[in-house]
């Protein structure tokens, strides 16, 4: 479709120009530029015409042609003053020639030609080694350009270009000066592969400089250059894919007219289509309210926007659209299904319910025109919207969506998804009073339990013989006797050699598997979604039928039954042992911790001075209290004992008139590989200052106390009690408050174990950013290394005689 946005190509070269992305090489003989494969080179240009508003008055495009005939077309962009530029990432080694044209034929400065020599990448990220992400040949999932499978594990950070700080951070530990870097480093270290965001087009929500001089009419290239470019370059160099949209539901089409939005799309594509991208068009584009453009709904405008994106994208990145929750029978979903540009489903399971039913995902999976299905938004962890959004929510949704055929899952968590910066001033969508969707600021959301548990989920599937061959069996009882149960899921390979089950039913029941491959010897293992470790499972196989044992306990468990070799080495754990029978008598001596981390109790006062209550946990003063900033959400308290100790006991002392919610206690020797020591997640809260005294066992350096989400109580119960309670005006809910006078760990002395001095998971991201690398994290199932800071190279142009 051709629009008023010209598809003419325009660009010109300035001799002696230097690149802005990455570092410069010496130029290649016979070429004007040299660039590494999959890394952008920037070609700078100077206009010979002075425009009143260069953003709207001219269009710049380029065509890059490889020596084998491959063509990539891309728009260029105005970069302030007389400056213009084109960015290009070669997708093949060899020589590329480029030609440039401009919509203004009189602007000879924007008409040129030249060559780029593409050389193999020296980078170590998956993008550098394998290329941009594309659809697999069967269109069920994603692969890198060389065919290597790509598992989509995303993190949601809506409106990051406006709301996430690039050169500012209030992260309490190991400050690296950048909110964006801290978030990206943390997620990469956990194996996340996708950074999901969009432009709101409002600009400046967080007090950051707006990228508009006049909204929709005149852009500020200096803000893109100094902030947004650096953010996206950092994400790309970390190895993450950018899932990018250009606005949100009715908000953007009611801020900008369609021609203004299309112009903005063109501008953003010129700057960022050179990266490893999946286009999500915008958030919830299926909004049918009227737009600012007369006679068109918001969805009409977004459909036109998506069509333009496909037209301008010379790399043919995967393209979908973030949707409202709906099944395939919805007219809006059918409209997307029939669109030529649409080749990926970016679903929204929504928030509040436990999970979407199997039929929700099945309605998309079984369509004749196959497209990868992504669960792009479901039950963000601990957002303030009521319903099922607590500790278990993202884990259940992640497992269910993948088991129902999704090619990936995007996680979200309070604070980060809404880009909340502080605990006092309005930043992102946070107003400090619990009246918005986010309870907490971004730094409290970095290491919520769900961020580890979705990592374990991804590790599990990547450890299987081949997760890309699994077929979801939905409610088909020909494959499993329990398939009709919505809380019990099964998928299997077509040849019947591998079966995977996920049970998140509230009891221990399982069932029978059918259609196993005859004559094969099978191995079965339970997988703990809370720790990322395996347990042997006693499965009885008779011909093509397998009788499954009960779950190890009432929590959720995954099970793999296979006659094939696992792809990666696995870590195992012993079955959980309840130690309460040993009694509450304290043995051993109190251990003075080397460090305690309890980020949920760190906030900022009205003068933006940090208030840290962490020391109140171990100061042996019953009059000082540790209180979490937010009453509703889970809290992680991490004791570093300095050395591995022979643990014997722990005492947790809640303050009077408060409650201690359900909890779990874990031990580790490297801050990454955890063992559950005490699990009280199925017991009621401990009320009114009653101390918790728990026997411990094992030799560990780190002890983690995980306090789970406070349970809802009725108004009558709250007001009749003498306990402190909190009323949430937004959800009309009541919860008891939590405060702790102290936590004391006891041991029989230092253990013979001498683990290497490693960063804890809470600190790893920050320290990595300081050294420009992301640390290697030993995952629960396999060792995974992710390295950030890979250079993006470009050559200085040849000097002309």
PDB file of N, CA, C and O in Angstrom, residues 476-544:
ATOM      1  N   UNK A 476      -7.643 -33.633  24.698  1.00  0.00           N
ATOM      2  CA  UNK A 476      -7.751 -34.904  23.988  1.00  0.00           C
ATOM      3  C   UNK A 476      -7.387 -36.066  24.907  1.00  0.00           C
ATOM      4  O   UNK A 476      -6.215 -36.317  25.192  1.00  0.00           O
ATOM      5  N   UNK A 477      -8.397 -36.803  25.360  1.00  0.00           N
ATOM      6  CA  UNK A 477      -8.169 -37.918  26.284  1.00  0.00           C
ATOM      7  C   UNK A 477      -7.602 -39.152  25.595  1.00  0.00           C
ATOM      8  O   UNK A 477      -7.360 -40.169  26.246  1.00  0.00           O
ATOM      9  N   UNK A 478      -7.369 -39.101  24.279  1.00  0.00           N
ATOM     10  CA  UNK A 478      -6.662 -40.188  23.610  1.00  0.00           C
ATOM     11  C   UNK A 478      -5.181 -40.213  23.993  1.00  0.00           C
ATOM     12  O   UNK A 478      -4.492 -41.224  23.789  1.00  0.00           O
ATOM     13  N   UNK A 479      -4.675 -39.082  24.536  1.00  0.00           N
ATOM     14  CA  UNK A 479      -3.266 -38.990  24.915  1.00  0.00           C
ATOM     15  C   UNK A 479      -3.057 -39.036  26.423  1.00  0.00           C
ATOM     16  O   UNK A 479      -1.972 -39.380  26.878  1.00  0.00           O
ATOM     17  N   UNK A 480      -4.061 -38.639  27.193  1.00  0.00           N
ATOM     18  CA  UNK A 480      -3.939 -38.648  28.651  1.00  0.00           C
ATOM     19  C   UNK A 480      -5.328 -38.733  29.255  1.00  0.00           C
ATOM     20  O   UNK A 480      -6.251 -38.029  28.805  1.00  0.00           O
ATOM     21  N   UNK A 481      -5.458 -39.557  30.274  1.00  0.00           N
ATOM     22  CA  UNK A 481      -6.774 -39.724  30.900  1.00  0.00           C
ATOM     23  C   UNK A 481      -7.241 -38.448  31.573  1.00  0.00           C
ATOM     24  O   UNK A 481      -8.439 -38.242  31.767  1.00  0.00           O
ATOM     25  N   UNK A 482      -6.300 -37.567  31.915  1.00  0.00           N
ATOM     26  CA  UNK A 482      -6.609 -36.346  32.662  1.00  0.00           C
ATOM     27  C   UNK A 482      -6.729 -35.110  31.774  1.00  0.00           C
ATOM     28  O   UNK A 482      -6.859 -33.995  32.268  1.00  0.00           O
ATOM     29  N   UNK A 483      -6.683 -35.296  30.467  1.00  0.00           N
ATOM     30  CA  UNK A 483      -6.597 -34.143  29.567  1.00  0.00           C
ATOM     31  C   UNK A 483      -7.804 -33.221  29.652  1.00  0.00           C
ATOM     32  O   UNK A 483      -7.708 -32.033  29.324  1.00  0.00           O
ATOM     33  N   UNK A 484      -8.943 -33.712  30.084  1.00  0.00           N
ATOM     34  CA  UNK A 484     -10.135 -32.865  30.170  1.00  0.00           C
ATOM     35  C   UNK A 484     -10.057 -31.882  31.328  1.00  0.00           C
ATOM     36  O   UNK A 484     -10.806 -30.896  31.359  1.00  0.00           O
ATOM     37  N   UNK A 485      -9.149 -32.116  32.261  1.00  0.00           N
ATOM     38  CA  UNK A 485      -8.989 -31.235  33.422  1.00  0.00           C
ATOM     39  C   UNK A 485      -8.174 -30.016  33.009  1.00  0.00           C
ATOM     40  O   UNK A 485      -7.060 -30.156  32.502  1.00  0.00           O
ATOM     41  N   UNK A 486      -8.667 -28.816  33.257  1.00  0.00           N
ATOM     42  CA  UNK A 486      -7.982 -27.606  32.804  1.00  0.00           C
ATOM     43  C   UNK A 486      -6.733 -27.293  33.613  1.00  0.00           C
ATOM     44  O   UNK A 486      -5.905 -26.484  33.186  1.00  0.00           O
ATOM     45  N   UNK A 487      -6.571 -27.937  34.771  1.00  0.00           N
ATOM     46  CA  UNK A 487      -5.382 -27.728  35.597  1.00  0.00           C
ATOM     47  C   UNK A 487      -4.345 -28.827  35.408  1.00  0.00           C
ATOM     48  O   UNK A 487      -3.364 -28.894  36.150  1.00  0.00           O
ATOM     49  N   UNK A 488      -4.565 -29.694  34.423  1.00  0.00           N
ATOM     50  CA  UNK A 488      -3.620 -30.759  34.100  1.00  0.00           C
ATOM     51  C   UNK A 488      -3.373 -30.716  32.593  1.00  0.00           C
ATOM     52  O   UNK A 488      -4.313 -30.801  31.810  1.00  0.00           O
ATOM     53  N   UNK A 489      -2.110 -30.575  32.209  1.00  0.00           N
ATOM     54  CA  UNK A 489      -1.801 -30.370  30.795  1.00  0.00           C
ATOM     55  C   UNK A 489      -0.826 -31.418  30.308  1.00  0.00           C
ATOM     56  O   UNK A 489       0.037 -31.891  31.062  1.00  0.00           O
ATOM     57  N   UNK A 490      -0.943 -31.753  29.038  1.00  0.00           N
ATOM     58  CA  UNK A 490      -0.051 -32.734  28.444  1.00  0.00           C
ATOM     59  C   UNK A 490       0.290 -32.314  27.024  1.00  0.00           C
ATOM     60  O   UNK A 490      -0.545 -31.781  26.296  1.00  0.00           O
ATOM     61  N   UNK A 491       1.535 -32.512  26.650  1.00  0.00           N
ATOM     62  CA  UNK A 491       1.965 -32.358  25.266  1.00  0.00           C
ATOM     63  C   UNK A 491       2.926 -33.501  24.971  1.00  0.00           C
ATOM     64  O   UNK A 491       3.526 -34.078  25.881  1.00  0.00           O
ATOM     65  N   UNK A 492       3.072 -33.841  23.697  1.00  0.00           N
ATOM     66  CA  UNK A 492       3.933 -34.960  23.352  1.00  0.00           C
ATOM     67  C   UNK A 492       4.455 -34.801  21.940  1.00  0.00           C
ATOM     68  O   UNK A 492       3.892 -34.069  21.125  1.00  0.00           O
ATOM     69  N   UNK A 493       5.548 -35.497  21.650  1.00  0.00           N
ATOM     70  CA  UNK A 493       6.064 -35.531  20.286  1.00  0.00           C
ATOM     71  C   UNK A 493       5.179 -36.438  19.448  1.00  0.00           C
ATOM     72  O   UNK A 493       4.510 -37.341  19.966  1.00  0.00           O
ATOM     73  N   UNK A 494       5.173 -36.226  18.147  1.00  0.00           N
ATOM     74  CA  UNK A 494       4.312 -37.002  17.262  1.00  0.00           C
ATOM     75  C   UNK A 494       4.657 -38.487  17.289  1.00  0.00           C
ATOM     76  O   UNK A 494       3.791 -39.344  17.112  1.00  0.00           O
ATOM     77  N   UNK A 495       5.927 -38.817  17.528  1.00  0.00           N
ATOM     78  CA  UNK A 495       6.331 -40.217  17.537  1.00  0.00           C
ATOM     79  C   UNK A 495       6.112 -40.887  18.883  1.00  0.00           C
ATOM     80  O   UNK A 495       6.413 -42.080  19.059  1.00  0.00           O
ATOM     81  N   UNK A 496       5.580 -40.135  19.860  1.00  0.00           N
ATOM     82  CA  UNK A 496       5.279 -40.706  21.163  1.00  0.00           C
ATOM     83  C   UNK A 496       6.488 -41.009  22.019  1.00  0.00           C
ATOM     84  O   UNK A 496       6.377 -41.681  23.051  1.00  0.00           O
ATOM     85  N   UNK A 497       7.651 -40.463  21.666  1.00  0.00           N
ATOM     86  CA  UNK A 497       8.868 -40.773  22.420  1.00  0.00           C
ATOM     87  C   UNK A 497       9.086 -39.833  23.602  1.00  0.00           C
ATOM     88  O   UNK A 497       9.865 -40.140  24.501  1.00  0.00           O
ATOM     89  N   UNK A 498       8.437 -38.685  23.599  1.00  0.00           N
ATOM     90  CA  UNK A 498       8.556 -37.740  24.720  1.00  0.00           C
ATOM     91  C   UNK A 498       7.188 -37.187  25.078  1.00  0.00           C
ATOM     92  O   UNK A 498       6.447 -36.713  24.200  1.00  0.00           O
ATOM     93  N   UNK A 499       6.853 -37.268  26.360  1.00  0.00           N
ATOM     94  CA  UNK A 499       5.630 -36.669  26.903  1.00  0.00           C
ATOM     95  C   UNK A 499       6.032 -35.690  28.000  1.00  0.00           C
ATOM     96  O   UNK A 499       6.948 -35.964  28.794  1.00  0.00           O
ATOM     97  N   UNK A 500       5.338 -34.557  28.034  1.00  0.00           N
ATOM     98  CA  UNK A 500       5.537 -33.571  29.098  1.00  0.00           C
ATOM     99  C   UNK A 500       4.176 -33.269  29.716  1.00  0.00           C
ATOM    100  O   UNK A 500       3.190 -33.061  28.988  1.00  0.00           O
ATOM    101  N   UNK A 501       4.122 -33.269  31.033  1.00  0.00           N
ATOM    102  CA  UNK A 501       2.887 -32.935  31.752  1.00  0.00           C
ATOM    103  C   UNK A 501       3.163 -31.779  32.707  1.00  0.00           C
ATOM    104  O   UNK A 501       4.291 -31.627  33.205  1.00  0.00           O
ATOM    105  N   UNK A 502       2.149 -30.994  32.941  1.00  0.00           N
ATOM    106  CA  UNK A 502       2.229 -29.960  33.970  1.00  0.00           C
ATOM    107  C   UNK A 502       0.946 -30.017  34.777  1.00  0.00           C
ATOM    108  O   UNK A 502      -0.162 -29.926  34.224  1.00  0.00           O
ATOM    109  N   UNK A 503       1.091 -30.198  36.096  1.00  0.00           N
ATOM    110  CA  UNK A 503      -0.043 -30.325  36.998  1.00  0.00           C
ATOM    111  C   UNK A 503      -0.023 -29.153  37.976  1.00  0.00           C
ATOM    112  O   UNK A 503       0.935 -28.995  38.735  1.00  0.00           O
ATOM    113  N   UNK A 504      -1.075 -28.331  37.948  1.00  0.00           N
ATOM    114  CA  UNK A 504      -1.189 -27.305  38.982  1.00  0.00           C
ATOM    115  C   UNK A 504      -2.548 -27.384  39.665  1.00  0.00           C
ATOM    116  O   UNK A 504      -3.101 -26.410  40.155  1.00  0.00           O
ATOM    117  N   UNK A 505      -3.069 -28.617  39.717  1.00  0.00           N
ATOM    118  CA  UNK A 505      -4.267 -28.911  40.492  1.00  0.00           C
ATOM    119  C   UNK A 505      -3.938 -28.870  41.981  1.00  0.00           C
ATOM    120  O   UNK A 505      -2.784 -29.044  42.385  1.00  0.00           O
ATOM    121  N   UNK A 506      -4.945 -28.653  42.797  1.00  0.00           N
ATOM    122  CA  UNK A 506      -4.723 -28.460  44.227  1.00  0.00           C
ATOM    123  C   UNK A 506      -4.512 -29.721  45.018  1.00  0.00           C
ATOM    124  O   UNK A 506      -4.248 -29.655  46.222  1.00  0.00           O
ATOM    125  N   UNK A 507      -4.635 -30.905  44.402  1.00  0.00           N
ATOM    126  CA  UNK A 507      -4.355 -32.156  45.109  1.00  0.00           C
ATOM    127  C   UNK A 507      -3.164 -32.837  44.439  1.00  0.00           C
ATOM    128  O   UNK A 507      -2.470 -32.245  43.619  1.00  0.00           O
ATOM    129  N   UNK A 508      -2.932 -34.104  44.769  1.00  0.00           N
ATOM    130  CA  UNK A 508      -1.766 -34.811  44.239  1.00  0.00           C
ATOM    131  C   UNK A 508      -2.106 -35.738  43.078  1.00  0.00           C
ATOM    132  O   UNK A 508      -1.247 -36.483  42.612  1.00  0.00           O
ATOM    133  N   UNK A 509      -3.337 -35.702  42.599  1.00  0.00           N
ATOM    134  CA  UNK A 509      -3.765 -36.648  41.571  1.00  0.00           C
ATOM    135  C   UNK A 509      -3.112 -36.353  40.230  1.00  0.00           C
ATOM    136  O   UNK A 509      -2.805 -35.211  39.888  1.00  0.00           O
ATOM    137  N   UNK A 510      -2.898 -37.391  39.454  1.00  0.00           N
ATOM    138  CA  UNK A 510      -2.360 -37.281  38.096  1.00  0.00           C
ATOM    139  C   UNK A 510      -3.232 -38.092  37.147  1.00  0.00           C
ATOM    140  O   UNK A 510      -4.357 -37.732  36.897  1.00  0.00           O
ATOM    141  N   UNK A 511      -2.725 -39.215  36.618  1.00  0.00           N
ATOM    142  CA  UNK A 511      -3.518 -40.026  35.706  1.00  0.00           C
ATOM    143  C   UNK A 511      -2.651 -40.931  34.864  1.00  0.00           C
ATOM    144  O   UNK A 511      -1.558 -41.339  35.266  1.00  0.00           O
ATOM    145  N   UNK A 512      -3.123 -41.207  33.641  1.00  0.00           N
ATOM    146  CA  UNK A 512      -2.471 -42.161  32.751  1.00  0.00           C
ATOM    147  C   UNK A 512      -2.129 -41.510  31.420  1.00  0.00           C
ATOM    148  O   UNK A 512      -2.927 -40.745  30.881  1.00  0.00           O
ATOM    149  N   UNK A 513      -0.935 -41.816  30.895  1.00  0.00           N
ATOM    150  CA  UNK A 513      -0.542 -41.383  29.560  1.00  0.00           C
ATOM    151  C   UNK A 513      -0.801 -42.502  28.563  1.00  0.00           C
ATOM    152  O   UNK A 513      -0.615 -43.688  28.875  1.00  0.00           O
ATOM    153  N   UNK A 514      -1.195 -42.126  27.366  1.00  0.00           N
ATOM    154  CA  UNK A 514      -1.503 -43.088  26.312  1.00  0.00           C
ATOM    155  C   UNK A 514      -0.676 -42.756  25.066  1.00  0.00           C
ATOM    156  O   UNK A 514      -0.120 -41.669  24.946  1.00  0.00           O
ATOM    157  N   UNK A 515      -0.595 -43.718  24.166  1.00  0.00           N
ATOM    158  CA  UNK A 515       0.068 -43.536  22.866  1.00  0.00           C
ATOM    159  C   UNK A 515       1.576 -43.348  22.974  1.00  0.00           C
ATOM    160  O   UNK A 515       2.185 -42.616  22.183  1.00  0.00           O
ATOM    161  N   UNK A 516       2.194 -43.998  23.952  1.00  0.00           N
ATOM    162  CA  UNK A 516       3.648 -44.033  23.985  1.00  0.00           C
ATOM    163  C   UNK A 516       4.150 -44.902  22.840  1.00  0.00           C
ATOM    164  O   UNK A 516       3.414 -45.752  22.310  1.00  0.00           O
ATOM    165  N   UNK A 517       5.379 -44.728  22.442  1.00  0.00           N
ATOM    166  CA  UNK A 517       5.967 -45.555  21.386  1.00  0.00           C
ATOM    167  C   UNK A 517       6.211 -46.958  21.926  1.00  0.00           C
ATOM    168  O   UNK A 517       6.815 -47.136  22.989  1.00  0.00           O
ATOM    169  N   UNK A 518       5.744 -47.957  21.201  1.00  0.00           N
ATOM    170  CA  UNK A 518       5.866 -49.339  21.661  1.00  0.00           C
ATOM    171  C   UNK A 518       7.316 -49.804  21.632  1.00  0.00           C
ATOM    172  O   UNK A 518       8.104 -49.403  20.770  1.00  0.00           O
ATOM    173  N   UNK A 519       7.662 -50.656  22.601  1.00  0.00           N
ATOM    174  CA  UNK A 519       8.973 -51.283  22.605  1.00  0.00           C
ATOM    175  C   UNK A 519      10.111 -50.406  23.062  1.00  0.00           C
ATOM    176  O   UNK A 519      11.280 -50.776  22.882  1.00  0.00           O
ATOM    177  N   UNK A 520       9.837 -49.249  23.644  1.00  0.00           N
ATOM    178  CA  UNK A 520      10.876 -48.317  24.084  1.00  0.00           C
ATOM    179  C   UNK A 520      11.039 -48.371  25.601  1.00  0.00           C
ATOM    180  O   UNK A 520      10.106 -48.713  26.332  1.00  0.00           O
ATOM    181  N   UNK A 521      12.209 -48.012  26.075  1.00  0.00           N
ATOM    182  CA  UNK A 521      12.477 -47.916  27.511  1.00  0.00           C
ATOM    183  C   UNK A 521      12.418 -46.451  27.916  1.00  0.00           C
ATOM    184  O   UNK A 521      13.178 -45.622  27.403  1.00  0.00           O
ATOM    185  N   UNK A 522      11.530 -46.142  28.815  1.00  0.00           N
ATOM    186  CA  UNK A 522      11.281 -44.749  29.184  1.00  0.00           C
ATOM    187  C   UNK A 522      11.899 -44.405  30.540  1.00  0.00           C
ATOM    188  O   UNK A 522      11.974 -45.250  31.445  1.00  0.00           O
ATOM    189  N   UNK A 523      12.309 -43.157  30.661  1.00  0.00           N
ATOM    190  CA  UNK A 523      12.748 -42.585  31.923  1.00  0.00           C
ATOM    191  C   UNK A 523      11.787 -41.464  32.281  1.00  0.00           C
ATOM    192  O   UNK A 523      11.364 -40.704  31.407  1.00  0.00           O
ATOM    193  N   UNK A 524      11.456 -41.358  33.555  1.00  0.00           N
ATOM    194  CA  UNK A 524      10.532 -40.304  33.998  1.00  0.00           C
ATOM    195  C   UNK A 524      11.166 -39.502  35.125  1.00  0.00           C
ATOM    196  O   UNK A 524      11.847 -40.067  35.989  1.00  0.00           O
ATOM    197  N   UNK A 525      10.956 -38.195  35.084  1.00  0.00           N
ATOM    198  CA  UNK A 525      11.492 -37.313  36.115  1.00  0.00           C
ATOM    199  C   UNK A 525      10.496 -36.203  36.418  1.00  0.00           C
ATOM    200  O   UNK A 525       9.918 -35.601  35.501  1.00  0.00           O
ATOM    201  N   UNK A 526      10.297 -35.973  37.706  1.00  0.00           N
ATOM    202  CA  UNK A 526       9.566 -34.789  38.126  1.00  0.00           C
ATOM    203  C   UNK A 526      10.479 -33.578  38.003  1.00  0.00           C
ATOM    204  O   UNK A 526      11.698 -33.693  38.147  1.00  0.00           O
ATOM    205  N   UNK A 527       9.875 -32.418  37.770  1.00  0.00           N
ATOM    206  CA  UNK A 527      10.626 -31.163  37.725  1.00  0.00           C
ATOM    207  C   UNK A 527       9.939 -30.178  38.651  1.00  0.00           C
ATOM    208  O   UNK A 527       8.718 -29.939  38.547  1.00  0.00           O
ATOM    209  N   UNK A 528      10.715 -29.601  39.555  1.00  0.00           N
ATOM    210  CA  UNK A 528      10.171 -28.663  40.535  1.00  0.00           C
ATOM    211  C   UNK A 528      10.204 -27.250  39.962  1.00  0.00           C
ATOM    212  O   UNK A 528      11.285 -26.670  39.806  1.00  0.00           O
ATOM    213  N   UNK A 529       9.050 -26.658  39.645  1.00  0.00           N
ATOM    214  CA  UNK A 529       9.037 -25.304  39.059  1.00  0.00           C
ATOM    215  C   UNK A 529       9.530 -24.217  40.001  1.00  0.00           C
ATOM    216  O   UNK A 529       9.795 -23.101  39.565  1.00  0.00           O
ATOM    217  N   UNK A 530       9.681 -24.542  41.295  1.00  0.00           N
ATOM    218  CA  UNK A 530      10.145 -23.555  42.265  1.00  0.00           C
ATOM    219  C   UNK A 530      11.659 -23.526  42.396  1.00  0.00           C
ATOM    220  O   UNK A 530      12.225 -22.554  42.894  1.00  0.00           O
ATOM    221  N   UNK A 531      12.331 -24.600  41.996  1.00  0.00           N
ATOM    222  CA  UNK A 531      13.786 -24.680  42.169  1.00  0.00           C
ATOM    223  C   UNK A 531      14.527 -24.972  40.876  1.00  0.00           C
ATOM    224  O   UNK A 531      15.744 -24.818  40.814  1.00  0.00           O
ATOM    225  N   UNK A 532      13.822 -25.442  39.847  1.00  0.00           N
ATOM    226  CA  UNK A 532      14.482 -25.786  38.599  1.00  0.00           C
ATOM    227  C   UNK A 532      15.296 -27.061  38.676  1.00  0.00           C
ATOM    228  O   UNK A 532      16.275 -27.215  37.951  1.00  0.00           O
ATOM    229  N   UNK A 533      14.901 -27.993  39.527  1.00  0.00           N
ATOM    230  CA  UNK A 533      15.640 -29.246  39.697  1.00  0.00           C
ATOM    231  C   UNK A 533      14.710 -30.443  39.497  1.00  0.00           C
ATOM    232  O   UNK A 533      13.489 -30.343  39.657  1.00  0.00           O
ATOM    233  N   UNK A 534      15.338 -31.570  39.190  1.00  0.00           N
ATOM    234  CA  UNK A 534      14.604 -32.792  38.877  1.00  0.00           C
ATOM    235  C   UNK A 534      14.609 -33.764  40.055  1.00  0.00           C
ATOM    236  O   UNK A 534      15.520 -33.769  40.881  1.00  0.00           O
ATOM    237  N   UNK A 535      13.565 -34.598  40.069  1.00  0.00           N
ATOM    238  CA  UNK A 535      13.450 -35.719  40.989  1.00  0.00           C
ATOM    239  C   UNK A 535      13.109 -36.962  40.179  1.00  0.00           C
ATOM    240  O   UNK A 535      12.316 -36.887  39.234  1.00  0.00           O
ATOM    241  N   UNK A 536      13.664 -38.117  40.517  1.00  0.00           N
ATOM    242  CA  UNK A 536      13.239 -39.339  39.824  1.00  0.00           C
ATOM    243  C   UNK A 536      11.754 -39.596  40.052  1.00  0.00           C
ATOM    244  O   UNK A 536      11.205 -39.287  41.113  1.00  0.00           O
ATOM    245  N   UNK A 537      11.089 -40.147  39.041  1.00  0.00           N
ATOM    246  CA  UNK A 537       9.665 -40.483  39.139  1.00  0.00           C
ATOM    247  C   UNK A 537       9.477 -41.951  38.779  1.00  0.00           C
ATOM    248  O   UNK A 537      10.075 -42.447  37.820  1.00  0.00           O
ATOM    249  N   UNK A 538       8.672 -42.636  39.549  1.00  0.00           N
ATOM    250  CA  UNK A 538       8.421 -44.065  39.337  1.00  0.00           C
ATOM    251  C   UNK A 538       7.182 -44.215  38.468  1.00  0.00           C
ATOM    252  O   UNK A 538       6.054 -44.225  38.958  1.00  0.00           O
ATOM    253  N   UNK A 539       7.392 -44.329  37.169  1.00  0.00           N
ATOM    254  CA  UNK A 539       6.294 -44.461  36.218  1.00  0.00           C
ATOM    255  C   UNK A 539       6.245 -45.896  35.708  1.00  0.00           C
ATOM    256  O   UNK A 539       7.268 -46.458  35.294  1.00  0.00           O
ATOM    257  N   UNK A 540       5.066 -46.466  35.739  1.00  0.00           N
ATOM    258  CA  UNK A 540       4.882 -47.843  35.274  1.00  0.00           C
ATOM    259  C   UNK A 540       4.408 -47.825  33.832  1.00  0.00           C
ATOM    260  O   UNK A 540       3.314 -47.325  33.522  1.00  0.00           O
ATOM    261  N   UNK A 541       5.240 -48.351  32.921  1.00  0.00           N
ATOM    262  CA  UNK A 541       4.919 -48.387  31.495  1.00  0.00           C
ATOM    263  C   UNK A 541       4.534 -49.803  31.096  1.00  0.00           C
ATOM    264  O   UNK A 541       5.294 -50.760  31.349  1.00  0.00           O
ATOM    265  N   UNK A 542       3.390 -49.932  30.466  1.00  0.00           N
ATOM    266  CA  UNK A 542       2.917 -51.222  29.972  1.00  0.00           C
ATOM    267  C   UNK A 542       2.512 -51.048  28.514  1.00  0.00           C
ATOM    268  O   UNK A 542       1.449 -50.512  28.210  1.00  0.00           O
ATOM    269  N   UNK A 543       3.404 -51.443  27.608  1.00  0.00           N
ATOM    270  CA  UNK A 543       3.139 -51.248  26.189  1.00  0.00           C
ATOM    271  C   UNK A 543       3.168 -49.782  25.829  1.00  0.00           C
ATOM    272  O   UNK A 543       4.193 -49.124  25.941  1.00  0.00           O
ATOM    273  N   UNK A 544       2.031 -49.255  25.426  1.00  0.00           N
ATOM    274  CA  UNK A 544       1.938 -47.843  25.042  1.00  0.00           C
ATOM    275  C   UNK A 544       1.242 -47.000  26.113  1.00  0.00           C
ATOM    276  O   UNK A 544       0.871 -45.863  25.862  1.00  0.00           O
TER     277      UNK A 544
END
